[in-house]
Every structure is written in structure tokens, then in C-alpha cells.
Short mmCIF file of C-alpha atoms in Angstrom, two decimals:
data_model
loop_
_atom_site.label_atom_id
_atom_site.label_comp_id
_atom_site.label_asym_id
_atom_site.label_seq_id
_atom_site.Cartn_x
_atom_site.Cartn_y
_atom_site.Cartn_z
CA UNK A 40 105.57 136.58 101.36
CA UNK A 41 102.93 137.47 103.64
CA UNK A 42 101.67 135.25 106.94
CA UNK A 43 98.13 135.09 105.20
CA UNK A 44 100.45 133.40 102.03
CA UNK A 45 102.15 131.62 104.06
CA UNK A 46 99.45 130.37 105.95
CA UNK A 47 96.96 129.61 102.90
CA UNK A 48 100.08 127.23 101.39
CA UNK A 49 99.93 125.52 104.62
CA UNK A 50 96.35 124.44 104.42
CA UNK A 51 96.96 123.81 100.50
CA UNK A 52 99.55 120.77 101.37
CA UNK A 53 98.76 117.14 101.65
CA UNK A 54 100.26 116.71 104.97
CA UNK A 55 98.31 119.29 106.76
CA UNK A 56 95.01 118.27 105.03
CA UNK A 57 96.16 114.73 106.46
CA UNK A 58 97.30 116.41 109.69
CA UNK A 59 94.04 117.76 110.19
CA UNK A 60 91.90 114.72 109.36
CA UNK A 61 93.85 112.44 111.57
CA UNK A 62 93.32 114.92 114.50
CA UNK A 63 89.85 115.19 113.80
CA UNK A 64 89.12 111.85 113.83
CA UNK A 65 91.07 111.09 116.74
CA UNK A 66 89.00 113.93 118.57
CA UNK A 67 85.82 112.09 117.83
CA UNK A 68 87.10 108.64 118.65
CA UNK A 69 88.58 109.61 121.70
CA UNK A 70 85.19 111.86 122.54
CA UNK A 71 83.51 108.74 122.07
CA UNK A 72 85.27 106.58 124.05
CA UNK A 73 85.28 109.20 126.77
CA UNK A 74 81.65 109.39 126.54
CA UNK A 75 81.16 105.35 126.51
CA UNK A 76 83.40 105.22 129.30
CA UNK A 77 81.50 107.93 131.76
CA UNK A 78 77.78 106.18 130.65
CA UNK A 79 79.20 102.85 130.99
CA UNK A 80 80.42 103.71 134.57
CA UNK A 81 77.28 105.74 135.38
CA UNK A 82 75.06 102.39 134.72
CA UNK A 83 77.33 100.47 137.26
CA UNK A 84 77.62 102.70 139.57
CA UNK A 85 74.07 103.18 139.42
CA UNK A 86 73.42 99.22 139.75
CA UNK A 87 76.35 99.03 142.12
CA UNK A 88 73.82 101.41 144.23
CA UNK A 89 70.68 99.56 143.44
CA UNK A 90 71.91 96.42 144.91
CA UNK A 91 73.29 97.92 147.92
CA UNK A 92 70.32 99.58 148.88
CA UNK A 93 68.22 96.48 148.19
CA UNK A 94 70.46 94.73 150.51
CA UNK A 95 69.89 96.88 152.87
CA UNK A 96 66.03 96.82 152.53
CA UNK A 97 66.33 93.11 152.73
CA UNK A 98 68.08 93.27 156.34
CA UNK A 99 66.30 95.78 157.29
CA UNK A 100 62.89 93.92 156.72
CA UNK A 101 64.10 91.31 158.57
CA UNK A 102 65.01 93.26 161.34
CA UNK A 103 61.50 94.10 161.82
CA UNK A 104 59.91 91.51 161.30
CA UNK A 105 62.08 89.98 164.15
CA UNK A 106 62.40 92.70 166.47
CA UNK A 107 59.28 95.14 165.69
CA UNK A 108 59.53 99.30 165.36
CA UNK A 109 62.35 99.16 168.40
CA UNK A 110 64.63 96.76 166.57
CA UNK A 111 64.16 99.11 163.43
CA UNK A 112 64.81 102.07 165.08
CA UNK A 113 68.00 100.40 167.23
CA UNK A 114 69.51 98.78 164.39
CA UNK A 115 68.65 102.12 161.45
CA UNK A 116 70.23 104.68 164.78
CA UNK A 117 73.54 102.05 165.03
CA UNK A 118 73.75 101.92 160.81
CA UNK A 119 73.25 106.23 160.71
CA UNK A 120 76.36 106.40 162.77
CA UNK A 121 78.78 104.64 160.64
CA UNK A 122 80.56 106.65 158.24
CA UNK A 123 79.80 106.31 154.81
CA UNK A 124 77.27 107.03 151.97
CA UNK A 125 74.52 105.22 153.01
CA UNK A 126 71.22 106.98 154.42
CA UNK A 127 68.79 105.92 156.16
CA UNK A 128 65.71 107.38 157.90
CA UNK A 129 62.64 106.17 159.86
CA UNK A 130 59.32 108.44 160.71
CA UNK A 131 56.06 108.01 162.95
CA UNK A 132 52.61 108.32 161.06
CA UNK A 133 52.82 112.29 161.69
CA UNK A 134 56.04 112.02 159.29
CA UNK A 135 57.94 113.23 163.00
CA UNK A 136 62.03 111.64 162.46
CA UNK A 137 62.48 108.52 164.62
CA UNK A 138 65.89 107.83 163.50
CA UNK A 139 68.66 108.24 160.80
CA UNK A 140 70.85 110.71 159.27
CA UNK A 141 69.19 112.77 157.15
CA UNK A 142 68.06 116.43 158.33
CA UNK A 143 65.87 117.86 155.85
CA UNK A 144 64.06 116.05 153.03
CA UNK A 145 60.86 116.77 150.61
CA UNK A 146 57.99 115.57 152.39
CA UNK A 147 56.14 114.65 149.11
CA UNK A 148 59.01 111.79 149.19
CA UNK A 149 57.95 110.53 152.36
CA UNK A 150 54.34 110.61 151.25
CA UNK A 151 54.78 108.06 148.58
CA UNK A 152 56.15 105.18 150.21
CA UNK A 153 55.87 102.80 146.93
CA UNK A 154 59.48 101.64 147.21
CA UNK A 155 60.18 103.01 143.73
CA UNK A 156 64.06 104.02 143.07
CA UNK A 157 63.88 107.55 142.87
CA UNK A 158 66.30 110.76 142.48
CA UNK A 159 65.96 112.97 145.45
CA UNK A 160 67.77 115.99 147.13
CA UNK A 161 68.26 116.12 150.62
CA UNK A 162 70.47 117.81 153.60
CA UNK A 163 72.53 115.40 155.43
CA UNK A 164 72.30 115.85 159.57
CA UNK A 165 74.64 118.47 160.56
CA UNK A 166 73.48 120.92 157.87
CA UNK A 167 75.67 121.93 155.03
CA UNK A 168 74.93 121.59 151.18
CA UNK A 169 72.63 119.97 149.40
CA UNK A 170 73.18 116.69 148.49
CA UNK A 171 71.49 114.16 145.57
CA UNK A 172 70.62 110.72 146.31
CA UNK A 173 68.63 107.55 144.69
CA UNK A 174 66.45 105.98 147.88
CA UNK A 175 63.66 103.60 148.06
CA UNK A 176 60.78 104.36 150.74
CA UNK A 177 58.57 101.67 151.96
CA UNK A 178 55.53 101.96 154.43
CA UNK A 179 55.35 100.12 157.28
CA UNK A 180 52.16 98.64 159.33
CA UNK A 181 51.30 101.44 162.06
CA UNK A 182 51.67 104.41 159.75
CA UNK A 183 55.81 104.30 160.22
CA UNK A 184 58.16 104.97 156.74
CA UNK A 185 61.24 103.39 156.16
CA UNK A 186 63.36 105.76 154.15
CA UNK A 187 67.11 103.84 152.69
CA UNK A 188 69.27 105.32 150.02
CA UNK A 189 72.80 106.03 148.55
CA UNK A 190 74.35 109.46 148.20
CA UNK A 191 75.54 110.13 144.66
CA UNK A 192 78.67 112.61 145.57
CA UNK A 193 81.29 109.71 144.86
CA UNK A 194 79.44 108.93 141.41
CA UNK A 195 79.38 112.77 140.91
CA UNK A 196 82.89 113.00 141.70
CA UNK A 197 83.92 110.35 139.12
CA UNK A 198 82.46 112.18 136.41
CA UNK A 199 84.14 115.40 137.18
CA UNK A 200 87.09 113.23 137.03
CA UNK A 201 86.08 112.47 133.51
CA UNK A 202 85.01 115.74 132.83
CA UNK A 203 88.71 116.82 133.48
CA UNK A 204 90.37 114.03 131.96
CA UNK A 205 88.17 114.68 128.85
CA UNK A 206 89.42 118.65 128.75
CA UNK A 207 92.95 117.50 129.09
CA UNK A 208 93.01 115.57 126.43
CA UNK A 209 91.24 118.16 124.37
CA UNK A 210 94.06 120.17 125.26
CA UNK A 211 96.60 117.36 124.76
CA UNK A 212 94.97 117.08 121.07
CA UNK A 213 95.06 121.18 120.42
CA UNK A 214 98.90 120.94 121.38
CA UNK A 215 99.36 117.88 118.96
CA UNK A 216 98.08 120.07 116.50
CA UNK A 217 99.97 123.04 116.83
CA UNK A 218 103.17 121.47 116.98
CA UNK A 219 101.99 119.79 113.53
CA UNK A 220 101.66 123.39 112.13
CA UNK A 221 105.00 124.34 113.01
CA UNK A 222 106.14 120.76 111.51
CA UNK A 223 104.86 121.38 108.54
CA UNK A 224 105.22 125.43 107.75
CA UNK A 225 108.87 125.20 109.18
CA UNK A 226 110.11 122.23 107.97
CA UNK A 227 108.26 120.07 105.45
CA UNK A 228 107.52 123.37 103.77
CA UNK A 229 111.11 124.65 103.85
CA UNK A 230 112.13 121.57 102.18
CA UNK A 231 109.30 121.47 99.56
CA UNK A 232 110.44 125.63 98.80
CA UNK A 233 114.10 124.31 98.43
CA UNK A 234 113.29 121.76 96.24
CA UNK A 235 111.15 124.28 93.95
CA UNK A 236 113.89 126.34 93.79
CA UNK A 237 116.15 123.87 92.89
CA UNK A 238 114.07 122.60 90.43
CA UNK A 239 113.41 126.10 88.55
CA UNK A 240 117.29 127.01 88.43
CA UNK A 241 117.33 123.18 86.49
CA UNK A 242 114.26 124.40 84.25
CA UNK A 243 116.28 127.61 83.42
CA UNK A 244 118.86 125.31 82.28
CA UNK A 245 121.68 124.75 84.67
CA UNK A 246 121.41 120.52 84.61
CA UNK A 247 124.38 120.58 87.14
CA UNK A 248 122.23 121.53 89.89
CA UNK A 249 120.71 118.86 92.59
CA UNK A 250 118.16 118.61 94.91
CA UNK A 251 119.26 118.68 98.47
CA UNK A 252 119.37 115.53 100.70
CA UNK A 253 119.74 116.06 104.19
CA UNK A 254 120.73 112.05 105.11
CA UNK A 255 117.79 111.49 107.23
CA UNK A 256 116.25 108.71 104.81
CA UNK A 257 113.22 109.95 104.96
CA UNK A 258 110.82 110.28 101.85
CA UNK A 259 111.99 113.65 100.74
CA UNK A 260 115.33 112.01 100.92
CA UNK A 261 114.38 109.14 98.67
CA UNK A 262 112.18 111.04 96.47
CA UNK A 263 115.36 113.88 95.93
CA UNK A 264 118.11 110.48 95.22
CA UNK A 265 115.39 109.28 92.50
CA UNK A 266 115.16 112.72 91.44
CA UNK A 267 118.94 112.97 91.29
CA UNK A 268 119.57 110.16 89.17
CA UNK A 269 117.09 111.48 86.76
CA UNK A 270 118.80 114.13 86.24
CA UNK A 271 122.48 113.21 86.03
CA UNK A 272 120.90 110.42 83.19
CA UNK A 273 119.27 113.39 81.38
CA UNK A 274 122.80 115.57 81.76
CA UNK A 275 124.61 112.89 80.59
CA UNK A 276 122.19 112.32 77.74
CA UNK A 277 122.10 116.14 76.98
CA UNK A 278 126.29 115.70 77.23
CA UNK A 279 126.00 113.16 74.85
CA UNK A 280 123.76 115.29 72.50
CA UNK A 281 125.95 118.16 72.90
CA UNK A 282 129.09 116.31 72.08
CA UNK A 283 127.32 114.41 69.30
CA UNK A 284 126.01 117.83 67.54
CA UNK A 285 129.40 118.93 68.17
CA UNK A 286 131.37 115.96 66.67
CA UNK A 287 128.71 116.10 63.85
CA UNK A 288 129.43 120.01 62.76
CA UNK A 289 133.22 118.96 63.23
CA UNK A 290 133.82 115.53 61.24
CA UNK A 291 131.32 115.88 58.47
CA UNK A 292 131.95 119.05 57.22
CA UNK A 293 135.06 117.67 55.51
CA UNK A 294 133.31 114.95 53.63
CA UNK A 295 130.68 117.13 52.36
CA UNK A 296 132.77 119.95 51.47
CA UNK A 297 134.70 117.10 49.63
CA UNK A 298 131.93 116.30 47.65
CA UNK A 299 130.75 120.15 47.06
CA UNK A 300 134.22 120.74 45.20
CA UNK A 301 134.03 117.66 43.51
CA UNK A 302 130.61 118.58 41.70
CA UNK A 303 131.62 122.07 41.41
CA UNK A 304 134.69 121.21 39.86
CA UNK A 305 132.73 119.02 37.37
CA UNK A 306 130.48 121.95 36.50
CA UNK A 307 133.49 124.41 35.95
CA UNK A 308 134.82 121.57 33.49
CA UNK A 309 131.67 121.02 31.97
CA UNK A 310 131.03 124.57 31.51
CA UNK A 311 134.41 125.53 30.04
CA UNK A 312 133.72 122.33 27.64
CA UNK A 313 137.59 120.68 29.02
CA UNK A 314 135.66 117.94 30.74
CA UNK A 315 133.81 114.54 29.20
CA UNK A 316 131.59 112.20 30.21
CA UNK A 317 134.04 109.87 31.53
CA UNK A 318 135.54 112.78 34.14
CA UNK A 319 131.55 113.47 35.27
CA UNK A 320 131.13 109.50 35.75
CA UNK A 321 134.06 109.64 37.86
CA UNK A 322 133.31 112.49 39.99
CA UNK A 323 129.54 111.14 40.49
CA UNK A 324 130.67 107.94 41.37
CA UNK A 325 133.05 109.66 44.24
CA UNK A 326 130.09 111.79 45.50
CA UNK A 327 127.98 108.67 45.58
CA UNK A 328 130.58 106.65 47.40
CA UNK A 329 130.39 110.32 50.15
CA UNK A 330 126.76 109.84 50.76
CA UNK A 331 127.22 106.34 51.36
CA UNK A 332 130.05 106.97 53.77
CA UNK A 333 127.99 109.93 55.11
CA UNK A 334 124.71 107.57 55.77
CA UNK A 335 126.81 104.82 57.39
CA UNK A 336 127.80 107.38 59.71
CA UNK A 337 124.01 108.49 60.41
CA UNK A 338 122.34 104.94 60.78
CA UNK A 339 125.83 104.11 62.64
CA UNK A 340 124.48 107.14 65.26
CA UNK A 341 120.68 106.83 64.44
CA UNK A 342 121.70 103.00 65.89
CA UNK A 343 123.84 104.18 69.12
CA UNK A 344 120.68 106.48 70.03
CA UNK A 345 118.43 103.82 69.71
CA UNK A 346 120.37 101.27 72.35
CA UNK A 347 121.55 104.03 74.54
CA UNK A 348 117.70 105.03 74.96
CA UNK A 349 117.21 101.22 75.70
CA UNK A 350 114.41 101.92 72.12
CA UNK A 351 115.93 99.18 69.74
CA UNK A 352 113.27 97.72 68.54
CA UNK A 353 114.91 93.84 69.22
CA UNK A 354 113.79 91.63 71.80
CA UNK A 355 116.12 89.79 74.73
CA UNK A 356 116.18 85.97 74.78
CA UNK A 357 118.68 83.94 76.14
CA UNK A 358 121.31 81.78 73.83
CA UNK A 359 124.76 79.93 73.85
CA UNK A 360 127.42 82.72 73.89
CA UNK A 361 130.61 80.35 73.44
CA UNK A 362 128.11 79.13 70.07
CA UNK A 363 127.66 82.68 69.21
CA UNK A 364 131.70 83.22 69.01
CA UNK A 365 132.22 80.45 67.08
CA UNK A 366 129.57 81.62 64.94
CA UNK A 367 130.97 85.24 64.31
CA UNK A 368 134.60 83.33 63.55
CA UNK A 369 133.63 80.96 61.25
CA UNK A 370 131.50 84.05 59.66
CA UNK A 371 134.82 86.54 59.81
CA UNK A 372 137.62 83.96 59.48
CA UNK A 373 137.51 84.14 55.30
CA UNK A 374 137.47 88.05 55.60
CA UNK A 375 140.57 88.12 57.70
CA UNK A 376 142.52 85.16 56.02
CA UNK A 377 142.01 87.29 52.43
CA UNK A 378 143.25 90.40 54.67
CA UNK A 379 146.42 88.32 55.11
CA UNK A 380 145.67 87.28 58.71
CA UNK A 381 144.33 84.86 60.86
CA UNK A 382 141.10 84.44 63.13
CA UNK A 383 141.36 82.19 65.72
CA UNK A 384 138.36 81.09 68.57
CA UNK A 385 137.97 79.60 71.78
CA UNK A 386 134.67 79.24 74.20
CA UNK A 387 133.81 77.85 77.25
CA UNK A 388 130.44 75.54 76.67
CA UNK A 389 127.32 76.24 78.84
CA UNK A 390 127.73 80.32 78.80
CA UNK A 391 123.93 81.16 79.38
CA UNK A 392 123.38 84.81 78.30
CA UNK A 393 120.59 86.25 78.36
CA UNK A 394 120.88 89.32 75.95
CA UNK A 395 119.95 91.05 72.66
CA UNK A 396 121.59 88.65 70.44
CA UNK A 397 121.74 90.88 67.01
CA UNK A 398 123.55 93.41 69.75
CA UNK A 399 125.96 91.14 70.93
CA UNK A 400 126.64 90.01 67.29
CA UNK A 401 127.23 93.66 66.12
CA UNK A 402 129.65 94.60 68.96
CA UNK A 403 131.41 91.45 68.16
CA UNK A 404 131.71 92.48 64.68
CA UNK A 405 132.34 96.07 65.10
CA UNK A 406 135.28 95.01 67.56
CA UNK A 407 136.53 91.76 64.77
CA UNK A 408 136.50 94.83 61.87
CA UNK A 409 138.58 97.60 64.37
CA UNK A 410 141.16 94.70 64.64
CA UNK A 411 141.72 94.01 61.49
CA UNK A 412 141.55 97.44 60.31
CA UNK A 413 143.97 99.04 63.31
CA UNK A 414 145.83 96.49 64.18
CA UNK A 415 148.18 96.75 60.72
CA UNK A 416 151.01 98.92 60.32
CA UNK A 417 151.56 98.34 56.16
CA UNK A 418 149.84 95.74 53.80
CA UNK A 419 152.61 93.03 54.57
CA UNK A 420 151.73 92.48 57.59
CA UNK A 421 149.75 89.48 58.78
CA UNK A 422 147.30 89.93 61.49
CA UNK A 423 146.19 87.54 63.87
CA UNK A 424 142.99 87.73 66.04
CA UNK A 425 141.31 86.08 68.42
CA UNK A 426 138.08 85.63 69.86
CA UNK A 427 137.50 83.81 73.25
CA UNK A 428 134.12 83.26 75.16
CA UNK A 429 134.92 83.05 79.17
CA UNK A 430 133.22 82.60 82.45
CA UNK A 431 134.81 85.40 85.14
CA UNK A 432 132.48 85.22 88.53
CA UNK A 433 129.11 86.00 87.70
CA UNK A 434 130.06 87.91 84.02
CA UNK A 435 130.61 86.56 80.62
CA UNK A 436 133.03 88.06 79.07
CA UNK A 437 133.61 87.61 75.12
CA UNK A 438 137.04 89.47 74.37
CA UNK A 439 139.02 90.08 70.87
CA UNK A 440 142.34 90.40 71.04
CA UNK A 441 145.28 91.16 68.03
CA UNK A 442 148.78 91.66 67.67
CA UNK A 443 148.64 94.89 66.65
CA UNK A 444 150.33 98.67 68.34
CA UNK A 445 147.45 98.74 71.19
CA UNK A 446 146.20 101.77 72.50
CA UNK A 447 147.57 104.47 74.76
CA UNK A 448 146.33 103.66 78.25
CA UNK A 449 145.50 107.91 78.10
CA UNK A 450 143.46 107.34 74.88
CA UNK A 451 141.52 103.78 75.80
CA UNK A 452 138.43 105.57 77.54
CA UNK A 453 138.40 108.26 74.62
CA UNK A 454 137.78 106.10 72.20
CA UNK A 455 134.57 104.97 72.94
CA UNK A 456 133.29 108.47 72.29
CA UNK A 457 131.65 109.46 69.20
CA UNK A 458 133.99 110.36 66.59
CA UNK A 459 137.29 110.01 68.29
CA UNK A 460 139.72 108.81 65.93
CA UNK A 461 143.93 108.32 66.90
CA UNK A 462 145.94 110.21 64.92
CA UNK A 463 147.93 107.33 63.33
CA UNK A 464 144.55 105.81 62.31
CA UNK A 465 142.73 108.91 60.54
CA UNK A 466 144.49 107.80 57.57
CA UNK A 467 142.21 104.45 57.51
CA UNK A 468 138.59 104.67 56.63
CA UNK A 469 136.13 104.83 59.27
CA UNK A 470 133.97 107.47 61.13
CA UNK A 471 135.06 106.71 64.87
CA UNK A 472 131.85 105.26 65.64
CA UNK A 473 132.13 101.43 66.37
CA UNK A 474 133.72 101.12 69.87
CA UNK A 475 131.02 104.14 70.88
CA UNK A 476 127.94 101.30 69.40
CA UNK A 477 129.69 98.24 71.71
CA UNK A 478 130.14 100.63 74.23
CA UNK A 479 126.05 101.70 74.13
CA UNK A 480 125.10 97.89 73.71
CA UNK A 481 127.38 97.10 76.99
CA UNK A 482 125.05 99.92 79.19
CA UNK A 483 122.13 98.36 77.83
CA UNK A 484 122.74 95.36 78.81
CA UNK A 485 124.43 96.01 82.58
CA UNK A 486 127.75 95.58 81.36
CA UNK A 487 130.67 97.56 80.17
CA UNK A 488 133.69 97.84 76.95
CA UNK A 489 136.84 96.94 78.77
CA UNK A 490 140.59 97.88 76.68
CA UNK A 491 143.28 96.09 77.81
CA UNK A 492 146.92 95.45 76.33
CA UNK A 493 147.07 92.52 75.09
CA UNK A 494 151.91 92.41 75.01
CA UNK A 495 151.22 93.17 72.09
CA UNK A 496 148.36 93.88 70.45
CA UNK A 497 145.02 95.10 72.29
CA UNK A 498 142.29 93.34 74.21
CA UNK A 499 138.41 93.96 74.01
CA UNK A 500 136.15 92.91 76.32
CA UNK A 501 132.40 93.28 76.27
CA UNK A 502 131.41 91.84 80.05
CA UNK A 503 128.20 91.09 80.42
CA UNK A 504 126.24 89.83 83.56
CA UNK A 505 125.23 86.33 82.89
CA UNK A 506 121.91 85.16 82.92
CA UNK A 507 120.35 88.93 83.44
CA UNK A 508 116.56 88.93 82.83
CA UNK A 509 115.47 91.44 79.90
CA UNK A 510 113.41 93.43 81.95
CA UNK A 511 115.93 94.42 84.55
CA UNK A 512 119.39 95.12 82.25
CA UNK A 513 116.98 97.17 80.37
CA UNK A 514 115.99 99.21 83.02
CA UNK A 515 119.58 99.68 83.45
CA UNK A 516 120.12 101.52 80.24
#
């Protein structure tokens, strides 16, 4: 890359534009100010001189009036001596110097004698440079001038003090600037390049990758830890999709391989005439009861994509979860009692949850139905289950328990994967599915599927924050 590149993509970014307009509009407000400052101080200075030489004019007057043309000239000779910037001259009617301490001046000056303020340049006594100075002249009776006036090299001075002070900060302004140039090409732009490449090694695929985060908490910090979690949602949703297709290609083949043979083999019968209606009915009637089983399984995933995207369609409200429990057992207690078994309840009153409650009443099923279907060795034996509606800290938790064998502690977070089935329960009907659906509705919600062991027997728990607005365990999800 080039120094003319490199250079254009400076002057392409946002923070140099910004840079740039800052810096020129703190040129022109500070030229301004500059500029208000040296006319302000120009007018006073200006008046500051007016009045002084008035003053003077006044005493001066005075002086003569009292004392006549020697007075004058005694009292302009003692004021000429004093150091300072004050001038003063007196001349005869042949414009010939009486007194004062200027050596050389226009004579058209002299010759007016108005007392107007005027601008003049003269050369103080001793010689040297030129000098300007404002100075009122006045004529007095007997053809004499009075000459008094201020010399303007402090009031020059000043402004060459703002002059200077004005170029420095010019200069102050031109440094500001180029150390914002480095800023940004060295180190805003280095971290904008590494996040570009970062972010084309993700677009090539490889979702592992991050964007760098130095720790300074600045905004490319915050903006790469919002990027971050993006993308370890979207790796853990590809994951999910990944496994899913996976599991898919793996557990379904068998069921529709089953049914292939089945209707072959009825078309090998029917075609070798060994076969009658009654064998086709049968064989129908087992591929039907595959596609069933087969679109349980979809809308049982179509369903756990739908509340993992936080996209189910069904509204949050807030209800009575201890009334919800007792609701599910009076609902499931027939079921398990004909099951040989026995469903038990208990809730806490007053558990405020606000939640999805056609979720929460399809976890709580899902997790009633694993119970009764796991938690039985053989037909004889009698199950009993329990559900229980509890306050812990600032969760609700609504737990099933049973008596059954439990579950490994190894195998209690693989379960609540797609598809995962024990191996002493693939012999029971199912498609590994319903702890992966309460586990989805616990995310959306801010919670989580806890397994326990129950000594004996197993323990679910669906926690749930309590009282959770809609809006924020959604956002959750």
C-alpha cells in the first residue's frame, strides 16, 4: 500500500473529517477572538490616550491663563523633562520652538491649530527613529501654538504582542493537527485494518475468530465486545444447526428406511400374489403411524427453533405459577394413575411469573411425560412423581421429581441436546427431543434446565427469574 493510499484512507475516515472540522473551527474562533481582543484594546488604549491628553490641555490652559506665555513655557519645559510618553511642544508666531520635546515635526501640523485629534509622525529630541503619535494643537492669542500629544510605541508594542501570540497559536493549532494525523493513520486506522481483517477471515468462514480488544474501554473496545457476542450467538446457532442437520441425517434414516422396506415388502407380496388386503392394511397403517412419529419429530424441532430464535409467535403476561402446577397435575394425575403411578403437587401461593405461559406449560409437560416414561424399569412398577412450585432468592423454580434410576451425572448436560437418547432408554419411544424444547424455553426466558438426583429418582428444574418483564428475558434469548 502506497503513502498516496494510505493517505487518501486517512481523509476518507470520520475521525479525520471530524479532526479537521474541529480544528478549523477552532482556528476561526480563536482568530476571532484574537482579533476582538487587539480592536477592543486598540479603542481603549486609544481613549485611554484621548483623556490623558485632554487632561493635559485642561492644565495646561489653566496654566496660562494664570501665568501668561512664561508660565506655559516654564511649566511645558518642567513636563518635557519627565520621562514618559507624553509630548509636548510650544512655538512663537514664526513657528520658531519655545519649548518641549519634540525635534522635528510636519509644519502643516502646526499650521492647523484646530485642536482636532490627529495621527502624526514626528522625531523625538535627541534624534533617532521616527515615531507615531495622536496630538491635539491649539492656537494661542499672540500667534503662539500649543502642541500636546501621546506617543503610540507602547500601543504599537501591544499589538506586536498580539501579533505573536496570534502566530503561536497558529502554530500551537498546526501541531494539534499533526499529531491528530499520526493519531489517526497509526492507531485508529491500525485498529479499524485489524478489525477488517478479522472480520473477512469470519466471512470466509472461520466463526471461531474474534475481534481484538485491547482493555482500554474505549469505543472500539465496546463496539468489538458487542461484536463478539454476536458472533459466539451466531456460532453457537450455526453449532446448533450443524449438530441438528447432523442428528437429523443420523436418527431418521432408520425410521424411514423402516417404512421403505415395509412398502417394498408389501409390493414384493402383492406382486408375487402371497399377500392380501389385510397384510397391505397392516403395513399402511405402520407407515402411517412412521410419518406421524417422523412429523412429531419435525414440529418437535420446527418448535425448539422457533423459542431458541426468541420467534414463537406467543405473547408474555404474567400469571400464578404455584396455580399453573396445580393445573398441569390435576391435568396429568389420571394419565399417570392409569400408568400405575402416582402424581403428587405442592406450590408456594403468590409466585408472580412473568413468562410465556403455553411455554412454561409445555416444559412442564414434556418433563411430567420423560418421568413417567424413564423413570420405569418393567410394567409392574409403580411410579410416583411430583411436582412442586418454590420461591429460591429472586428465581422460581418449578421442579419434577420421580423415583426412578436418575441420570448419570456424565450424561445430565447431554441430554438436553437434540436427539440424545441413553442407551437403556432407546428401547422406549421417543425422538430425544423434549428436555432440548424445556431447555430452549429456559434461555428464552433468562433461566436454565437444572438435573439433579433426586436418592432416588431424578430432579428437574426449570428456574426462572421471577417477575422478568417480556421485553428484557426476550432479549436474552
Amino acid at each position: 500500500m502506497t503513502a498516496l493510499t494510505t493517505t487518501a484512507r486517512v481523509f476518507r475516515t470520520t475521525a479525520i473529517k471530524l479532526a479537521l472540522i474541529y480544528l478549523a473551527a477552532l482556528t476561526l474562533a480563536s482568530g476571532a477572538v484574537l482579533v476582538y481582543l487587539s480592536q477592543s484594546t486598540a479603542t481603549v488604549l486609544r481613549d485611554q490616550i484621548v483623556e490623558t491628553v485632554d487632561a493635559e490641555i485642561s492644565g495646561l490652559a489653566d496654566r496660562y491663563q494664570v501665568a501668561g506665555i512664561r508660565g506655559l513655557v516654564a511649566t511645558v519645559d518642567a513636563r518635557s523633562r519627565r520621562p514618559g510618553a507624553s509630548l509636548y511642544l510650544v512655538t512663537d508666531f514664526a513657528a520658531n520652538q519655545l519649548v518641549g520635546n519634540i525635534e522635528e515635526l510636519d509644519d502643516r501640523v502646526l499650521a492647523g491649530g484646530s485642536g482636532e485629534l490627529q495621527r502624526v509622525v514626528y522625531t523625538p529630541i535627541g534624534g533617532g527613529v521616527q515615531r507615531e503619535a495622536l496630538v491635539r494643537v491649539f492656537q494661542l492669542t499672540g500667534g503662539f501654538r500649543l502642541l500636546v500629544g501621546r506617543d503610540l510605541q507602547e500601543q504599537q508594542y501591544f499589538r506586536s504582542l498580539l501579533a505573536e501570540a496570534m502566530r503561536f497559536w497558529l502554530f500551537v493549532l498546526a501541531a494539534l493537527g499533526l499529531i491528530t494525523w499520526v493519531f489517526v493513520s497509526r492507531r485508529v486506522l491500525k485498529r479499524i485494518d485489524a478489525m477488517t481483517a478479522t472480520s473477512r477471515r469470519i466471512m470466509s468462514g472461520d466463526l471461531a475468530e474474534r475481534l481484538p480488544v485491547e482493555g482500554s474501554g474505549d469505543e472500539f473496545d465496546r463496539l468489538a465486545i458487542g461484536l463478539n457476542t454476536m458472533l459466539t450467538r451466531i456460532e453457537s446457532l450455526m453449532q446448533g444447526l450443524k449438530e441438528v442437520s447432523d442428528n437429523i441425517a443420523h436418527d431418521l434414516k432408520t425410521p424411514l428406511t423402516r417404512m421403505r422396506n415395509r412398502l417394498e415388502e408389501a409390493l414384493r407380496q402383492d406382486a408375487a400374489g402371497s399377500g392380501g388386503k389385510g397384510d397391505a392394511r397392516v403395513v399402511l397403517e405402520q407407515a402411517i403411524e412412521d410419518c406421524d412419529g417422523l412429523i412429531r419429530t419435525f414440529d418437535a424441532l420446527l418448535r425448539i427453533a422457533r423459542v431458541e430464535a426468541g420467534s414463537s409467535g406467543a405473547s408474555f403476561a404474567e400469571f400464578d405459577a404455584g396455580a399453573l402446577v396445580q393445573e398441569v397435575a390435576e391435568l396429568y394425575a389420571p394419565v399417570v394413575e392409569d400408568a400405575g403411578g402416582v402424581l403428587e403437587s405442592v406450590a408456594e401461593e403468590a409466585l408472580v411469573l412473568s413468562a410465556n405461559r403455553e411455554l412454561i406449560v409445555q416444559a412442564l409437560i414434556n418433563l411430567v411425560e420423560n418421568a413417567l416414561k424413564y423413570a420405569r424399569q418393567d410394567e409392574a412398577d409403580a411410579v410416583r412423581v411430583e411436582l412442586r412450585a418454590l420461591r429460591e432468592g429472586h428465581d422460581i423454580v418449578l421442579a419434577v421429581s420421580d423415583d426412578g434410576p436418575g441420570i448419570a451425572d456424565a450424561d445430565k448436560e447431554r441430554v438436553q441436546q437434540r436427539f440424545v437418547r441413553l442407551e437403556e432408554s432407546r428401547s422406549a419411544p421417543g425422538s430425544g427431543l423434549g428436555l432440548s424444547l424445556v431447555a430452549a424455553v429456559a434461555r428464552l426466558h433468562g433461566g436454565r434446565l437444572e438435573l439433579a438426583d433426586g436418592s432416588p429418582g431424578l430432579v428437574a428444574r426449570l428456574r426462572l427469574p421471577a417477575n422478568r418483564g417480556a421485553g428484557e428475558v426476550a432479549g436474552r434469548a
